Amino acid sequence: MYDILIFGAGTAGLTAAIYGVRAGRSVAVLEESVYGGQIINTLEIENYPGIKKVSGVDYATGLFEQATALGAQVLFDAPVSVEKSDVFTVTTKRGKTLEAKSLILAVGAKNRPLGVEGEEKFTGRGISYCATCDGAFFRGKDVAVVGGGNTAIDDALFLTDYCNKVYLIHRRQGFRAEEAKLALLKDKQNLEFVLDSVVETVEGEETFSGVTVKNKESGAVRHIAVDGLFVAVGQVPATAITKDLVALDDYGYIVAGEDCKTSTEGIFAAGDCRTKQIRQLVTAAADGAIAALAACEYIRK
Ligand code: NAP
């Protein structure tokens, strides 16, 4: 019987684990793939207070080591069912049954697909969702990035250092990305903005060969020949396992306020899977702390 069982070993989940064990509670974290969550795909973090610059992988490794050294157990396994009675009973993919007095859902989000025909066929064979993971395969080649948020701009910036030419395709003129990042991109000689435009089709028979984009204002259709397409159009919450446990909003995020309390007593939500305005490393860490302390208070009752 754990005091706190956490789903997800990203920033929110591991921070919750740190706060839980430091409050004297027994804590386990279930993680389906690798620890760290989405941040492991980030080349450099420059906006985490107190750390000038760190790679996503180094940051995540530090966090994982910190949580486990303090006594949190990280189990590389996934929940498949959850039952609530006086306590929570969780069965896992590897056939384990775990019991816990409280649950923290820190399941994060995953990449949103573009939703055009052929996208799945060429995923991993020309289409990628992670420039820092796959960018090096496109050294000296022409590529395109889709999106207008921080991820798209980061990806485009990263790729301009490797690739011959980078097209940044975005569906409007304005960007969600930070001005400072955009300013850096505007200085790049091998970057072309393709704005007010959406990808209509991805092309190629056996091999991916490019995209057709349509200008939403003029209706003009343009073929852009590229070897790689990096999709960075945001995330969708990875809340499938939680849907019968707690209330979700229309977009699938777990409804919970700044106190991280969900619609179900004893279940807390932390990080990118929670309804919130700002999804950043620092807000995920903050959620982790709040959720763990709220879980401790719930157990004490
Ligand atoms: P995001 O901020 O949600 O941006 C997604 C972008 O994709 C938007 O520009 C959106 O266009 C576009 N988009 C969405 N669906 C589309 C579709 N079907 N077709 C074409 N375009 C589509 O996502 P993100 O960039 O992945 O960032 C997620 C969160 O992580 C944000 O809070 C971001 O600030 C944060 N982040 C921060 C950093 C950092 O260094 N501070 C780095 C990476 C990410 P519209 O703008 O028109 O809606």
PDB file of C-alpha atoms in Angstrom, residues 85-215:
ATOM      1  CA  SER A  85     -13.067   1.902  -2.803  1.00  0.00           C
ATOM      2  CA  ASP A  86     -11.566   3.142   0.477  1.00  0.00           C
ATOM      3  CA  VAL A  87      -8.290   3.086  -1.378  1.00  0.00           C
ATOM      4  CA  PHE A  88      -7.284   2.938  -5.037  1.00  0.00           C
ATOM      5  CA  THR A  89      -6.465  -0.403  -6.666  1.00  0.00           C
ATOM      6  CA  VAL A  90      -4.458  -0.144  -9.854  1.00  0.00           C
ATOM      7  CA  THR A  91      -3.655  -3.002 -12.205  1.00  0.00           C
ATOM      8  CA  THR A  92      -0.754  -2.610 -14.601  1.00  0.00           C
ATOM      9  CA  LYS A  93       0.296  -3.778 -18.032  1.00  0.00           C
ATOM     10  CA  ARG A  94       2.903  -6.056 -16.478  1.00  0.00           C
ATOM     11  CA  GLY A  95       0.233  -7.731 -14.373  1.00  0.00           C
ATOM     12  CA  LYS A  96       0.917  -6.071 -11.034  1.00  0.00           C
ATOM     13  CA  THR A  97      -1.772  -4.923  -8.610  1.00  0.00           C
ATOM     14  CA  LEU A  98      -0.888  -1.823  -6.640  1.00  0.00           C
ATOM     15  CA  GLU A  99      -2.806  -0.167  -3.859  1.00  0.00           C
ATOM     16  CA  ALA A 100      -2.598   3.463  -2.874  1.00  0.00           C
ATOM     17  CA  LYS A 101      -4.323   5.887  -0.546  1.00  0.00           C
ATOM     18  CA  SER A 102      -4.141   8.706  -3.091  1.00  0.00           C
ATOM     19  CA  LEU A 103      -3.406   9.179  -6.773  1.00  0.00           C
ATOM     20  CA  ILE A 104      -1.633  11.965  -8.622  1.00  0.00           C
ATOM     21  CA  LEU A 105      -2.292  12.063 -12.354  1.00  0.00           C
ATOM     22  CA  ALA A 106       0.698  13.616 -14.079  1.00  0.00           C
ATOM     23  CA  VAL A 107       0.284  11.914 -17.438  1.00  0.00           C
ATOM     24  CA  GLY A 108       1.247  14.920 -19.536  1.00  0.00           C
ATOM     25  CA  ALA A 109       0.407  15.405 -23.170  1.00  0.00           C
ATOM     26  CA  LYS A 110       1.556  14.014 -26.490  1.00  0.00           C
ATOM     27  CA  ASN A 111       2.118  15.488 -29.915  1.00  0.00           C
ATOM     28  CA  ARG A 112      -0.958  16.495 -31.870  1.00  0.00           C
ATOM     29  CA  PRO A 113      -0.956  15.077 -35.394  1.00  0.00           C
ATOM     30  CA  LEU A 114      -1.475  17.412 -38.318  1.00  0.00           C
ATOM     31  CA  GLY A 115      -4.401  15.316 -39.474  1.00  0.00           C
ATOM     32  CA  VAL A 116      -3.662  15.118 -43.189  1.00  0.00           C
ATOM     33  CA  GLU A 117      -3.814  12.021 -45.327  1.00  0.00           C
ATOM     34  CA  GLY A 118      -0.525  10.170 -45.606  1.00  0.00           C
ATOM     35  CA  GLU A 119       0.811  11.569 -42.334  1.00  0.00           C
ATOM     36  CA  GLU A 120       0.832   8.196 -40.616  1.00  0.00           C
ATOM     37  CA  LYS A 121       2.372   6.440 -43.613  1.00  0.00           C
ATOM     38  CA  PHE A 122       5.413   8.726 -43.590  1.00  0.00           C
ATOM     39  CA  THR A 123       5.792   9.099 -39.828  1.00  0.00           C
ATOM     40  CA  GLY A 124       9.358   8.107 -39.043  1.00  0.00           C
ATOM     41  CA  ARG A 125      10.095   8.048 -42.789  1.00  0.00           C
ATOM     42  CA  GLY A 126      10.172  11.777 -43.545  1.00  0.00           C
ATOM     43  CA  ILE A 127       7.655  13.100 -41.044  1.00  0.00           C
ATOM     44  CA  SER A 128       8.812  13.686 -37.482  1.00  0.00           C
ATOM     45  CA  TYR A 129       7.434  15.250 -34.298  1.00  0.00           C
ATOM     46  CA  CYS A 130      10.817  15.865 -32.692  1.00  0.00           C
ATOM     47  CA  ALA A 131      13.451  18.020 -34.364  1.00  0.00           C
ATOM     48  CA  THR A 132      16.030  17.484 -31.652  1.00  0.00           C
ATOM     49  CA  CYS A 133      15.638  13.709 -32.013  1.00  0.00           C
ATOM     50  CA  ASP A 134      15.549  13.456 -35.812  1.00  0.00           C
ATOM     51  CA  GLY A 135      17.017  16.727 -37.115  1.00  0.00           C
ATOM     52  CA  ALA A 136      20.481  15.272 -37.608  1.00  0.00           C
ATOM     53  CA  PHE A 137      19.108  12.861 -40.245  1.00  0.00           C
ATOM     54  CA  PHE A 138      18.366  15.859 -42.443  1.00  0.00           C
ATOM     55  CA  ARG A 139      21.787  17.491 -42.419  1.00  0.00           C
ATOM     56  CA  GLY A 140      22.283  19.504 -45.637  1.00  0.00           C
ATOM     57  CA  LYS A 141      18.714  18.835 -46.790  1.00  0.00           C
ATOM     58  CA  ASP A 142      15.582  20.933 -47.201  1.00  0.00           C
ATOM     59  CA  VAL A 143      12.908  20.570 -44.529  1.00  0.00           C
ATOM     60  CA  ALA A 144       9.689  22.211 -43.373  1.00  0.00           C
ATOM     61  CA  VAL A 145       8.314  22.856 -39.898  1.00  0.00           C
ATOM     62  CA  VAL A 146       4.579  23.349 -39.265  1.00  0.00           C
ATOM     63  CA  GLY A 147       3.303  25.423 -36.332  1.00  0.00           C
ATOM     64  CA  GLY A 148       3.530  28.837 -34.738  1.00  0.00           C
ATOM     65  CA  GLY A 149       4.225  28.099 -31.077  1.00  0.00           C
ATOM     66  CA  ASN A 150       7.464  27.929 -29.120  1.00  0.00           C
ATOM     67  CA  THR A 151       8.068  24.339 -30.164  1.00  0.00           C
ATOM     68  CA  ALA A 152       7.836  25.138 -33.877  1.00  0.00           C
ATOM     69  CA  ILE A 153      10.162  28.115 -33.535  1.00  0.00           C
ATOM     70  CA  ASP A 154      12.647  26.103 -31.442  1.00  0.00           C
ATOM     71  CA  ASP A 155      12.538  23.329 -34.031  1.00  0.00           C
ATOM     72  CA  ALA A 156      13.038  25.738 -36.927  1.00  0.00           C
ATOM     73  CA  LEU A 157      15.936  27.459 -35.129  1.00  0.00           C
ATOM     74  CA  PHE A 158      17.574  24.129 -34.430  1.00  0.00           C
ATOM     75  CA  LEU A 159      17.105  22.893 -37.996  1.00  0.00           C
ATOM     76  CA  THR A 160      18.532  26.039 -39.619  1.00  0.00           C
ATOM     77  CA  ASP A 161      21.897  24.998 -38.145  1.00  0.00           C
ATOM     78  CA  TYR A 162      21.776  21.586 -39.838  1.00  0.00           C
ATOM     79  CA  CYS A 163      19.713  21.949 -42.967  1.00  0.00           C
ATOM     80  CA  ASN A 164      20.185  23.626 -46.303  1.00  0.00           C
ATOM     81  CA  LYS A 165      16.817  25.338 -46.144  1.00  0.00           C
ATOM     82  CA  VAL A 166      13.983  25.433 -43.629  1.00  0.00           C
ATOM     83  CA  TYR A 167      10.414  26.475 -44.436  1.00  0.00           C
ATOM     84  CA  LEU A 168       8.241  27.513 -41.502  1.00  0.00           C
ATOM     85  CA  ILE A 169       4.608  26.908 -42.392  1.00  0.00           C
ATOM     86  CA  HIS A 170       2.074  28.574 -40.117  1.00  0.00           C
ATOM     87  CA  ARG A 171      -1.661  29.014 -40.553  1.00  0.00           C
ATOM     88  CA  ARG A 172      -1.745  32.735 -39.726  1.00  0.00           C
ATOM     89  CA  GLN A 173       0.527  35.820 -39.498  1.00  0.00           C
ATOM     90  CA  GLY A 174       0.716  36.054 -35.714  1.00  0.00           C
ATOM     91  CA  PHE A 175       2.727  33.643 -33.605  1.00  0.00           C
ATOM     92  CA  ARG A 176       2.189  32.208 -30.157  1.00  0.00           C
ATOM     93  CA  ALA A 177       5.942  31.873 -29.760  1.00  0.00           C
ATOM     94  CA  GLU A 178       7.994  34.278 -27.678  1.00  0.00           C
ATOM     95  CA  GLU A 179       9.232  37.382 -29.510  1.00  0.00           C
ATOM     96  CA  ALA A 180      12.834  36.708 -28.485  1.00  0.00           C
ATOM     97  CA  LYS A 181      12.810  33.341 -30.225  1.00  0.00           C
ATOM     98  CA  LEU A 182      11.108  34.756 -33.320  1.00  0.00           C
ATOM     99  CA  ALA A 183      13.679  37.521 -33.577  1.00  0.00           C
ATOM    100  CA  LEU A 184      16.459  34.936 -33.702  1.00  0.00           C
ATOM    101  CA  LEU A 185      14.660  33.062 -36.461  1.00  0.00           C
ATOM    102  CA  LYS A 186      14.096  36.178 -38.564  1.00  0.00           C
ATOM    103  CA  ASP A 187      17.886  36.608 -38.759  1.00  0.00           C
ATOM    104  CA  LYS A 188      18.417  33.194 -40.333  1.00  0.00           C
ATOM    105  CA  GLN A 189      19.356  33.347 -44.024  1.00  0.00           C
ATOM    106  CA  ASN A 190      18.180  29.818 -44.791  1.00  0.00           C
ATOM    107  CA  LEU A 191      14.690  30.258 -43.316  1.00  0.00           C
ATOM    108  CA  GLU A 192      11.578  31.064 -45.313  1.00  0.00           C
ATOM    109  CA  PHE A 193       8.274  31.889 -43.636  1.00  0.00           C
ATOM    110  CA  VAL A 194       5.215  30.436 -45.384  1.00  0.00           C
ATOM    111  CA  LEU A 195       2.413  32.201 -43.539  1.00  0.00           C
ATOM    112  CA  ASP A 196      -1.383  32.131 -43.672  1.00  0.00           C
ATOM    113  CA  SER A 197      -0.870  28.654 -45.049  1.00  0.00           C
ATOM    114  CA  VAL A 198      -1.983  25.151 -44.223  1.00  0.00           C
ATOM    115  CA  VAL A 199      -0.593  21.824 -45.324  1.00  0.00           C
ATOM    116  CA  GLU A 200      -3.176  20.233 -47.594  1.00  0.00           C
ATOM    117  CA  THR A 201      -1.380  17.061 -48.597  1.00  0.00           C
ATOM    118  CA  VAL A 202       1.840  15.250 -47.926  1.00  0.00           C
ATOM    119  CA  GLU A 203       3.437  13.840 -51.036  1.00  0.00           C
ATOM    120  CA  GLY A 204       5.439  10.838 -52.070  1.00  0.00           C
ATOM    121  CA  GLU A 205       4.993   7.322 -53.359  1.00  0.00           C
ATOM    122  CA  GLU A 206       7.443   5.141 -51.464  1.00  0.00           C
ATOM    123  CA  THR A 207       9.490   8.052 -50.138  1.00  0.00           C
ATOM    124  CA  PHE A 208       8.223  11.309 -48.680  1.00  0.00           C
ATOM    125  CA  SER A 209       8.920  14.103 -51.156  1.00  0.00           C
ATOM    126  CA  GLY A 210       7.197  17.250 -49.904  1.00  0.00           C
ATOM    127  CA  VAL A 211       3.977  19.035 -49.107  1.00  0.00           C
ATOM    128  CA  THR A 212       1.291  21.007 -50.857  1.00  0.00           C
ATOM    129  CA  VAL A 213       0.289  24.109 -48.964  1.00  0.00           C
ATOM    130  CA  LYS A 214      -2.670  26.374 -49.518  1.00  0.00           C
ATOM    131  CA  ASN A 215      -2.643  30.076 -48.731  1.00  0.00           C
TER     132      ASN A 215
END
